[in-house]
Amino acid sequence: MTFELQKCLSKLWKPLLVLLAINAVVCLWVTRDDPRVLPEDSVTDFFALYAENAERMDEEYRLGVSRTRQDSRYAPEGFSDFELFREVYSRIEYIEDYRGELQKIIDDAGLRAAGADGYQRRVYENVISLYARAKDGVVLGLEYTRGWTSYFGYRAGDFLLLILLVYLSSTLFTHEKTCGFLPLLRSVKNGRTRTAAAKICVLTVVTAAVFLLFTAETWLLFLFRVGFSSPDNGIQIFGALKLCPYVMTVGQFFLLSLAVRLCAFLGFSLAAALVSVSVYNPVAEFVAGSAMVGISLLLYLSRPLDPDGLLSNVGLLSSLEVIPLFARYRAVNFFGYPVSYPTVLTLVFVPALLVLPPAIILRYNVGSGVLPDSWLNRIDGITGAFREFLERTLPRARHKPSLSLFTAETYKTLFLRHALLFAAILFAAKLFLSAAAYKPPVSYSDAVYKEYMQILAGEATEEKRLYLTEERRRISEILESFEELQKRYIDGDMPAEEYQKVLSDYNTALGRDSVLSRVEDRLIYIDTQKEEGREAWFVYDTGWNKLFFQDFDWTLFFALLVPFCGVFASEYNGTSSSFGFAGILRTTKNGRRKTLTDKYLSVMCLSAVWIALWTAADLFFLLRAYELPVPDAPLCSLESTEGFAHALTLRQYGVLMLAARSLLWIAFAVLVCSLSEVLKKRMSVLSAAAIFALVPELLVYFGLTAFRGRTFVSLTQVTPTLVSGTAAPLCLGICAVAAVSAYAAGKSWGK
Amino acid sequence: MKKRTPGMLPLLIGLALLLCGCGSGQAFIEYPEQNPQGNESGQIENYVYAPVEDKSYPYNAISGPEQLKYDGGSLYFFNGNPSPHEKTGATLMAFDLASGTILPVCPDPLCSHDNPGCPFYGFDTSYYAANGSIYYRRGYHYLVYNAEGILIDAVDHADLVRYDRSKDKLTVYEDYGDDLSYSAYNSQLYFNGFQYYYDYVYDPDTDRHYFHICRRDVDSGKVAVLGGDLNEDAVYERFLFALGSRIYATDGKQLFSVDPDWNDRRALFEGDFSGKVLCDGSEIFFERTVSGRIVLAKTGLDGGGVTELGIECSRWVLTDHYIYYLSADPYFSGGTELTGGTVYRCDHDGGRIEKICDLNDDGSDKYLSSLCAVDNYIYCFFYEYRNGEQISYRSKLLRIDASTGEMTYYGIR
């Protein structure tokens, strides 16, 4: 075990230090002073003052406290006394309301329980007993609650730790396989079960240790930067946990959260290790690890829309956040009996932590060390058939192997490790997702809107204004005259056929009324733009908005990342040729500069083809479902792009947007290719590229707003950053990063 | 080996020690909590309910925008102003008339009703209550914030749903995705397990929408488009009520019946059916507007002549035994003219007129915005005026005992 531990630490300490440093920077940024918020120390001092002179200050507050920021008595410069007093009294009100709110819940549940039976009745009974206990047992103290909310809400460290654990789990078990030592190791006395058990012990110890390191670092930084309020106060003092049904203090909750989070991280690293010993393939491990994190992220992100859902509350990321689990009583129906979410989580964690280690040992001992042969045969069969097809269709390729380095590199990139098949699967997924995203609209309102906008399309001329006025008059007239016309029909003064026409007009006018208001609002917008010196036209913008505001393309991301991560790395291992072929290759005539150039050219051309295919898929489905009319209209005709500073037409902007996006993706492909040379290992390339592209976006989601609109994800969505005016420097920045990395790769390859 | 094992235990101990010393130096103040505040939903204290069986015929078409709706012993209303763009916390409430409890229809006592996890979040003010289920549209623009209170996402979503109260089950009939725009004619008829409604139906052949009567099986959600070919507007009729196996409808002038598939049209008779038309199961009551006043009349199902009831009113509702109505005469609050200041009832022949109460008897002038009569009680929401100034709207539900005229107010938050 000591040997395994030393081996592990020797590989881990560098990435660990880097990630700890990143975590520290993020913590420092999150805990920075905000000049708009009352300084923590002033509020703490004021609470102390209030504690000593409560009666006098109550009286002072009752008589009225200054709201101006100039003549404040207690507040620091730039703030009013009223703001300080509100800090105190908002907490007093919160505490005063607490038991009343619980009593309301208890009463409500009691009334509902009377009319319910079975599972629902048991849920209500649990609510009553838990909240009655909380009502009697929770002690809420008046204090300035500081530190804890930010600390519990801080999530960036979790992602950094997850990345580290994916790396740790995979390297721990795959190292022997990678260097071909695994069969030998298995043949020795302690080479199977004991080795696997030692590796699992190391994994567990190191996971726990790095978790505690990250926790301690984060906690200490929060302590020194913000400080923490009393750990003896009831956890319900925090709004997010006001309805927590359990009686516990902040300190107890902190320890509980440590335990839950430790179990979650342990479960994750063991699951990642199981994947590792099952596939022994860095790419597959990366994809599986990403999938685990991705699925739990999706579940986590769905929580705002489904806050009570089981999966969105007990998924990996939700478990790591802990607060949702204890925020309120939630239960799942287990054969008619309610099981609370913390219990469900325990029922998941405990068996998982017990079952995973034996499963890893079993797999390590008896597994073939690769994907099951049947799978490989099938995959090989598919790619082999495709290769044969290409050779049949292009007979020259079979009889006369190309001497072009570019062709050879392209061929190698496409067929190495089934990259083409992988890309094809992703493209199929892309087609499916695009078809779902761009379904033809069947909404009546949109159809009417489209009709109006087609009539009005173009500049807001006097004729069009007249048309709108006339249409408004016509609709109002139809709606207003209906009763009179109906009376004429009832009185026999109107034939049935004519009345049917009246009814038809009435129904149409009724449906168009609100849509016409929307079109009239657009005219107001056009006039506002004109006043500000910009020109805007009438455009049916549903399709344009769909085109300009696309989500991040995950399929393209993986289609570029996975095939290109081995462009150089494959030359450093034995997969494509003999082990360490790079050394031999570089001694040949064209092995340095020409090979390097052709590899990059190949990657750029292939990524351009990929991007073209992906864009074509989007455009095909978009144009099938929506129209993109009046392409010569000014861009600010769309209210959603109002802030865009440059005078472009929709068509020009569309081209610019697609070009900018293509450029960004090509830069990303170049970056991946460069990382492949610099890091020399697929797993490292995948991790580094994923950190570069995705982690900043996750950090934004979890509060690091400094990255908002500056992440790779938001940049490839283009329009939001173009509208905010930050796109050009950021695009250039990404391209510069790609260029510098390519330069570094060139240097490294040329050594 | 022990020496080389990373110091988990010291780390834990260190953390625990730091935790003990982490306070800011200031112990918190044990704050004496006040008694629970009274709340306005829940069991009504000293609730007295002495019903005299008198319901409304259940197969009349339901008007969606009517705020108060009665179904199966419960009176429904929403306790605020639901908004697709704001987290108002407004939700649908159910007043159990027998027990005197007012509770949110959302079955979760811990729900704050201000997020999409609540089945009634984004609730449209036009809704329908029938046979223990609520039918409604949801539409919202939901802003998602992270733990730090920073806006991180915005979600648009709209759908058409049914909420079955007996099973606490939400069924989505139509998912409109992010299309929050909506046009609908707000009248529906619930009959024989079907929901009859009006809709703009899309015809892919002509790439146009046509206005049709549609029928949805409330259990399977399956929709049938009724009333002729799809490629032309087919709604020239307004369904009124169902009786036996026939649906009764009018084009405003002619009353006719059709079978549940909207076929086998049988003309009955002609009259003025342009206004409100209700059935009590045996006779048809309808209104006509004369000089701005509503005049009530009735006719038999066989069309055997129209009987003028001699009732003039500003608003009316029908129960098995009575017609409840508000006076047509205007009255003034300060300089503001209001109508319907007095509540009356009469029998189905327009006789035995009883004045129930003056709405301004208790010192505030009221203009009723919604009215419902069940089992000898009248329930309403109202705009409240003082000296011509509107001072409140729908903050309270008013119950009037039809026998005594006693007015009781219930807070609805």
XYZ file of N, CA, C and O in Angstrom, chain A residues 43-135:
372
model
N -21.515 45.866 10.634
C -22.784 45.230 11.011
C -22.593 44.421 12.289
O -23.434 44.465 13.197
N -21.461 43.707 12.378
C -21.196 42.909 13.584
C -21.133 43.822 14.810
O -21.732 43.525 15.841
N -20.432 44.950 14.673
C -20.330 45.898 15.792
C -21.711 46.439 16.164
O -22.030 46.605 17.346
N -22.499 46.706 15.142
C -23.818 47.262 15.417
C -24.701 46.232 16.142
O -25.480 46.591 17.027
N -24.567 44.980 15.774
C -25.328 43.938 16.472
C -24.900 43.866 17.944
O -25.731 43.695 18.832
N -23.591 44.028 18.183
C -23.089 44.014 19.560
C -23.658 45.204 20.331
O -24.085 45.072 21.488
N -23.684 46.342 19.657
C -24.241 47.546 20.269
C -25.716 47.343 20.596
O -26.207 47.717 21.669
N -26.421 46.723 19.673
C -27.849 46.479 19.879
C -28.043 45.532 21.066
O -28.948 45.721 21.883
N -27.172 44.525 21.160
C -27.295 43.559 22.258
C -27.153 44.258 23.610
O -27.837 43.899 24.578
N -26.316 45.282 23.665
C -26.106 45.987 24.942
C -27.217 46.986 25.229
O -27.543 47.238 26.384
N -27.763 47.587 24.184
C -28.738 48.667 24.395
C -30.020 48.400 23.617
O -30.508 49.270 22.886
N -30.572 47.225 23.737
C -31.713 46.845 22.901
C -32.902 47.790 23.081
O -33.477 48.266 22.097
N -33.228 48.090 24.332
C -34.424 48.903 24.589
C -34.269 50.312 24.011
O -35.164 50.842 23.358
N -33.096 50.880 24.256
C -32.875 52.245 23.763
C -32.922 52.287 22.234
O -33.509 53.173 21.639
N -32.354 51.283 21.622
C -32.303 51.281 20.157
C -33.649 50.951 19.541
O -33.998 51.469 18.474
N -34.422 50.139 20.244
C -35.796 49.882 19.780
C -36.568 51.196 19.739
O -37.299 51.492 18.792
N -36.387 51.968 20.796
C -37.088 53.251 20.910
C -36.610 54.199 19.796
O -37.409 54.882 19.147
N -35.309 54.171 19.586
C -34.731 55.024 18.539
C -35.289 54.650 17.161
O -35.647 55.506 16.362
N -35.407 53.367 16.933
C -35.927 52.888 15.648
C -37.401 53.266 15.503
O -37.858 53.648 14.432
N -38.112 53.151 16.657
C -39.549 53.453 16.633
C -39.768 54.932 16.296
O -40.685 55.293 15.562
N -38.891 55.786 16.831
C -39.046 57.223 16.592
C -38.600 57.626 15.179
O -38.883 58.713 14.716
N -37.908 56.738 14.517
C -37.488 57.038 13.145
C -35.993 57.210 13.044
O -35.385 57.955 13.817
N -35.422 56.509 12.084
C -33.971 56.525 11.907
C -33.661 57.154 10.560
O -34.427 56.990 9.607
N -32.564 57.849 10.505
C -32.197 58.539 9.269
C -32.002 57.549 8.106
O -31.333 56.525 8.253
N -32.621 57.905 6.993
C -32.447 57.069 5.798
C -31.412 57.677 4.848
O -31.090 57.076 3.835
N -30.960 58.862 5.157
C -29.980 59.478 4.257
C -28.576 58.996 4.623
O -28.306 58.619 5.766
N -27.722 59.038 3.625
C -26.380 58.493 3.823
C -25.395 59.565 4.290
O -24.217 59.281 4.470
N -25.915 60.792 4.449
C -24.994 61.873 4.813
C -24.843 62.002 6.332
O -23.759 62.210 6.837
N -25.952 61.906 7.041
C -25.891 62.195 8.477
C -26.074 60.929 9.316
O -26.850 60.896 10.261
N -25.381 59.877 8.958
C -25.519 58.627 9.701
C -24.724 58.675 10.999
O -23.639 59.261 11.048
N -25.304 58.057 12.027
C -24.685 58.097 13.347
C -23.882 56.817 13.602
O -22.805 56.836 14.178
N -24.445 55.703 13.154
C -23.801 54.414 13.405
C -23.126 53.833 12.155
O -22.122 53.144 12.245
N -23.738 54.116 11.025
C -23.280 53.452 9.788
C -21.989 54.066 9.280
O -21.739 55.256 9.505
N -21.161 53.274 8.600
C -19.941 53.829 8.016
C -20.291 54.745 6.842
O -21.438 54.776 6.394
N -19.319 55.434 6.355
C -19.531 56.388 5.275
C -20.127 55.689 4.047
O -19.687 54.594 3.665
N -21.107 56.358 3.487
C -21.732 55.786 2.287
C -22.942 54.927 2.587
O -23.585 54.418 1.670
N -23.270 54.762 3.840
C -24.442 53.955 4.217
C -25.261 54.725 5.249
O -24.746 55.599 5.935
N -26.539 54.355 5.332
C -27.412 55.057 6.275
C -27.636 54.205 7.525
O -27.498 52.976 7.481
N -28.039 54.878 8.609
C -28.358 54.154 9.841
C -29.520 53.194 9.612
O -29.575 52.112 10.200
N -30.441 53.640 8.762
C -31.615 52.799 8.512
C -31.197 51.429 7.974
O -31.755 50.394 8.354
N -30.190 51.425 7.106
C -29.726 50.141 6.553
C -29.202 49.239 7.662
O -29.438 48.036 7.672
N -28.490 49.847 8.618
C -27.974 49.057 9.741
C -29.120 48.523 10.604
O -29.137 47.346 10.986
N -30.071 49.423 10.902
C -31.202 48.990 11.724
C -31.993 47.885 11.024
O -32.489 46.962 11.663
N -32.106 48.012 9.697
C -32.868 46.977 8.965
C -32.169 45.614 9.078
O -32.821 44.577 9.116
N -30.842 45.649 9.103
C -30.109 44.388 9.266
C -30.559 43.692 10.550
O -30.749 42.480 10.586
N -30.731 44.478 11.600
C -31.147 43.907 12.884
C -32.613 43.497 12.839
O -32.973 42.355 13.158
N -33.452 44.428 12.401
C -34.889 44.160 12.517
C -35.394 43.134 11.507
O -36.369 42.443 11.763
N -34.724 43.044 10.365
C -35.148 41.988 9.425
C -34.900 40.618 10.053
O -35.697 39.681 9.881
N -33.822 40.507 10.826
C -33.555 39.223 11.501
C -34.524 38.995 12.649
O -34.953 37.873 12.895
N -34.858 40.089 13.344
C -35.840 39.943 14.432
C -37.177 39.462 13.846
O -37.806 38.541 14.365
N -37.581 40.086 12.741
C -38.845 39.680 12.103
C -38.777 38.226 11.650
O -39.739 37.468 11.792
N -37.641 37.862 11.114
C -37.457 36.484 10.639
C -37.650 35.497 11.792
O -38.351 34.503 11.680
N -37.019 35.821 12.924
C -37.105 34.919 14.086
C -38.531 34.899 14.627
O -39.060 33.841 14.976
N -39.139 36.077 14.652
C -40.519 36.136 15.166
C -41.484 35.343 14.294
O -42.424 34.735 14.789
N -41.238 35.357 13.005
C -42.150 34.655 12.086
C -41.942 33.147 12.111
O -42.813 32.397 11.687
N -40.778 32.716 12.552
C -40.395 31.318 12.359
C -41.419 30.330 12.933
O -41.948 29.476 12.226
N -41.724 30.470 14.222
C -42.634 29.484 14.828
C -44.037 29.605 14.254
O -44.741 28.604 14.114
N -44.441 30.825 13.931
C -45.758 30.999 13.317
C -45.848 30.254 11.996
O -46.857 29.607 11.694
N -44.765 30.339 11.241
C -44.752 29.664 9.943
C -44.818 28.144 10.120
O -45.544 27.452 9.407
N -44.073 27.645 11.098
C -44.122 26.198 11.349
C -45.515 25.772 11.813
O -46.030 24.724 11.408
N -46.109 26.611 12.676
C -47.449 26.270 13.162
C -48.432 26.213 11.994
O -49.304 25.340 11.934
N -48.271 27.125 11.055
C -49.150 27.147 9.878
C -49.004 25.847 9.086
O -49.978 25.253 8.638
N -47.747 25.418 8.942
C -47.488 24.169 8.211
C -48.119 22.991 8.956
O -48.766 22.122 8.351
N -47.957 22.980 10.273
C -48.505 21.885 11.074
C -50.040 21.867 10.952
O -50.654 20.813 10.740
N -50.643 23.046 11.067
C -52.106 23.130 10.959
C -52.570 22.677 9.586
O -53.539 21.923 9.446
N -51.869 23.163 8.583
C -52.217 22.831 7.200
C -52.142 21.315 6.995
O -53.079 20.682 6.482
N -51.029 20.728 7.454
C -50.862 19.274 7.295
C -51.922 18.521 8.093
O -52.445 17.493 7.643
N -52.265 19.042 9.267
C -53.287 18.388 10.093
C -54.635 18.368 9.388
O -55.334 17.344 9.371
N -54.981 19.491 8.779
C -56.261 19.561 8.066
C -56.270 18.629 6.856
O -57.265 17.967 6.567
N -55.143 18.559 6.196
C -55.072 17.700 5.009
C -55.052 16.229 5.401
O -55.610 15.382 4.696
N -54.387 15.941 6.521
C -54.281 14.535 6.947
C -55.669 13.960 7.230
O -55.927 12.771 6.986
N -56.558 14.813 7.733
C -57.894 14.333 8.093
C -58.626 13.752 6.890
O -59.401 12.801 7.020
N -58.369 14.315 5.715
C -59.082 13.844 4.528
C -58.256 12.917 3.653
O -58.681 12.560 2.551
N -57.063 12.562 4.105
C -56.189 11.735 3.256
C -56.051 10.340 3.835
O -56.411 10.086 4.983
N -55.541 9.440 3.035
C -55.239 8.104 3.565
C -53.978 7.561 2.897
O -53.422 8.184 1.990
N -53.528 6.421 3.393
C -52.359 5.761 2.803
C -51.109 6.611 2.880
O -50.843 7.269 3.889
N -50.361 6.600 1.784
C -49.069 7.282 1.730
C -49.193 8.759 2.061
O -48.426 9.289 2.867
N -50.186 9.412 1.445
C -50.314 10.860 1.629
C -50.578 11.198 3.098
O -50.031 12.156 3.629
N -51.390 10.374 3.738
C -51.677 10.619 5.164
C -50.390 10.492 5.998
O -50.123 11.304 6.885
N -49.607 9.470 5.687
C -48.353 9.261 6.435
C -47.392 10.430 6.228
O -46.675 10.826 7.138
N -47.394 10.960 5.008
C -46.538 12.131 4.747
C -46.969 13.285 5.643
O -46.139 13.931 6.310
N -48.269 13.534 5.682
C -48.761 14.641 6.507
C -48.443 14.395 7.983
O -48.083 15.315 8.716
N -48.581 13.161 8.422
C -48.278 12.846 9.828
C -46.794 13.089 10.134
O -46.449 13.620 11.188
N -45.944 12.695 9.199
C -44.504 12.955 9.381
C -44.220 14.453 9.447
O -43.399 14.914 10.245
N -44.881 15.196 8.558
C -44.694 16.650 8.549
C -45.085 17.213 9.915
O -44.352 18.013 10.512
N -46.228 16.741 10.415
C -46.699 17.266 11.707
C -45.690 16.947 12.815
O -45.290 17.834 13.576
N -45.260 15.684 12.891
C -44.377 15.323 14.010
C -43.008 16.001 13.893
O -42.480 16.522 14.865
N -42.454 16.036 12.674
C -41.126 16.646 12.498
C -41.151 18.141 12.799
O -40.272 18.665 13.486
N -42.162 18.816 12.272
C -42.182 20.273 12.444
C -42.642 20.671 13.835
O -42.262 21.747 14.325
N -43.419 19.807 14.499
C -43.770 20.090 15.888
C -42.495 20.011 16.734
O -42.270 20.846 17.618
N -41.655 19.004 16.428
C -40.400 18.856 17.151
C -39.489 20.067 16.876
O -38.870 20.616 17.781
N -39.442 20.465 15.613
C -38.601 21.622 15.264
C -39.124 22.880 15.948
O -38.341 23.701 16.442
N -40.433 23.006 15.986
C -41.036 24.210 16.589
C -40.661 24.308 18.072
O -40.384 25.388 18.582
